[in-house]
Amino acid sequence: MTLPCLSGAMPAAHLLHAVIDGVVVLLFLLVFLVATVANTLILAVLYRRPSLRSTSNSLICSLSGTNLLSVSVLLPLVVIDTAKPELLHDDVCRPMDAVAMFVITSSVIATVIIAVDKFCAIEEPLRYHSVMTPGRAALLAGVGWTASLASAAASTIGELRTRGWAVCQPREQVADPHDHSDEFRDNRSWTSRRQLVIIVQTAVVFFLPLVLLTWIYFCISRAARRSSARARSCAQLPHRPPPEAPQGDELPPPEQDPVTGCLRRVLSRLVALWNSEEARAVKVSVMVVVLFACCYVPFFAIELVRVSLARSLPPVYTHVSLIFVVSNAALAPFLYSLRSQTMQAEVRRLFLGRLADNRRSDAAGRRARARSTQSASVTPSGDGEEPPEPPGTPRTRFNVLGHPTYIRDSSMDSDSSGMTGVTAISVESTELEVAPIHRV
């Protein structure tokens, strides 16, 4: 009776693993689409607009290249290892580990270099162009790629049994107890080397950059806070006494609830603080650090657990952790570049092209015609004068004492011969009230 139960439990377990693998593959495909489109747009915009090719944007280009490498090389390997690991040979186990570590290290170093560039721009704004030159930026990017290659080479050291890929797991056809050169055999020397490599990589590639990023963006937020305080102190006006209350029978203003007034003041201050430059710097800093931690903590935590246990874990842990790693390639473009209004305008222009320019010019033309029509309805003569009145229409003027004076322009009146006569201005009421003058 136990055999049917076991046979029924096995298909359920296989079905659960199949569902998990399917969800993982769908997530990888979604990340692939978003990361490919976002990073390609950044490179296309910077290629199309040479005016945007600054030093900071060149570093962002390096990060975009790393992201495209992540989704074009690492992601297909992970999908194949998740769905059909039998399609891969055992010899690709170490190269797959090397590719993963190369992508992770290059992405981490590119993120740190961008943070250093922002730190130099905030702390040394006058000397920024002399400190962060295009040559130095290219040198930093080259050093980052070289360090990534070194990290990838170091990740090939160690046995295969403690690696997280499905293709690296021992198989029945290669299990031979008499083969002492078998790489799936428990070798203490290779296990200790693998542990040392993982510990060093976790400290150098993850913990040290995380501490450095936290300190850099803390300094950037502090500098933004000082700048905001300086701007507020410069914008303060001298204190003026409040105007005196008007005299008369006016009713006093209604008294406000002190609690409601206090809440309104606090809410207005919070809204102003949230929209201030200081708040924007703090929000960006927090998002960068949180994104970095969320994307790389699962991968390095699983690697440390695996080497500490000295045995293999189910490959699904590695696959899920790599989802977080590759998601950095999809989220980083929106955090560093596509959040800018200038970049968004260039992306819209890149998609719409001349159609957007034509629509914009047509809208500008319609606004100009509307303004001209409105101004013509106010001043139809075009010289800022009043519109002409029919001949003989009396016009009202006011004398020095404020009394109305009616003036009729007879310049268009003709005599009996039809010739235009001389202008005659008839004053119908020019009464002036003059006060008596007293002589001393």
Coordinates of C-alpha atoms in Angstrom, one line a residue, residues 13 36 48 69 77 83-84 89 142 160 170 179 216 253 278 287 314 333 361 390 415 437:
A13 CA 6.8 16.7 -6.4
T36 CA 17.2 44.8 -23.4
R48 CA 22.1 59.9 -31.7
L69 CA 26.1 41.4 -21.5
L77 CA 22.7 29.9 -19.8
A83 CA 14.6 24.1 -18.2
K84 CA 16.9 21.6 -20.0
H89 CA 27.9 19.4 -21.1
G142 CA 39.0 49.6 -18.0
L160 CA 32.2 21.2 -8.9
P170 CA 26.7 14.6 -9.9
D179 CA 38.2 6.9 -10.1
I216 CA 29.3 58.0 -0.7
P253 CA -11.3 87.1 11.7
E278 CA 17.5 67.6 -0.4
M287 CA 17.0 53.7 -3.8
P314 CA 19.0 22.3 -5.0
P333 CA 18.6 52.2 -16.4
S361 CA 5.3 72.8 -34.8
P390 CA -18.3 106.3 -37.1
D415 CA -20.2 120.7 -47.1
I437 CA -9.6 133.1 -4.8

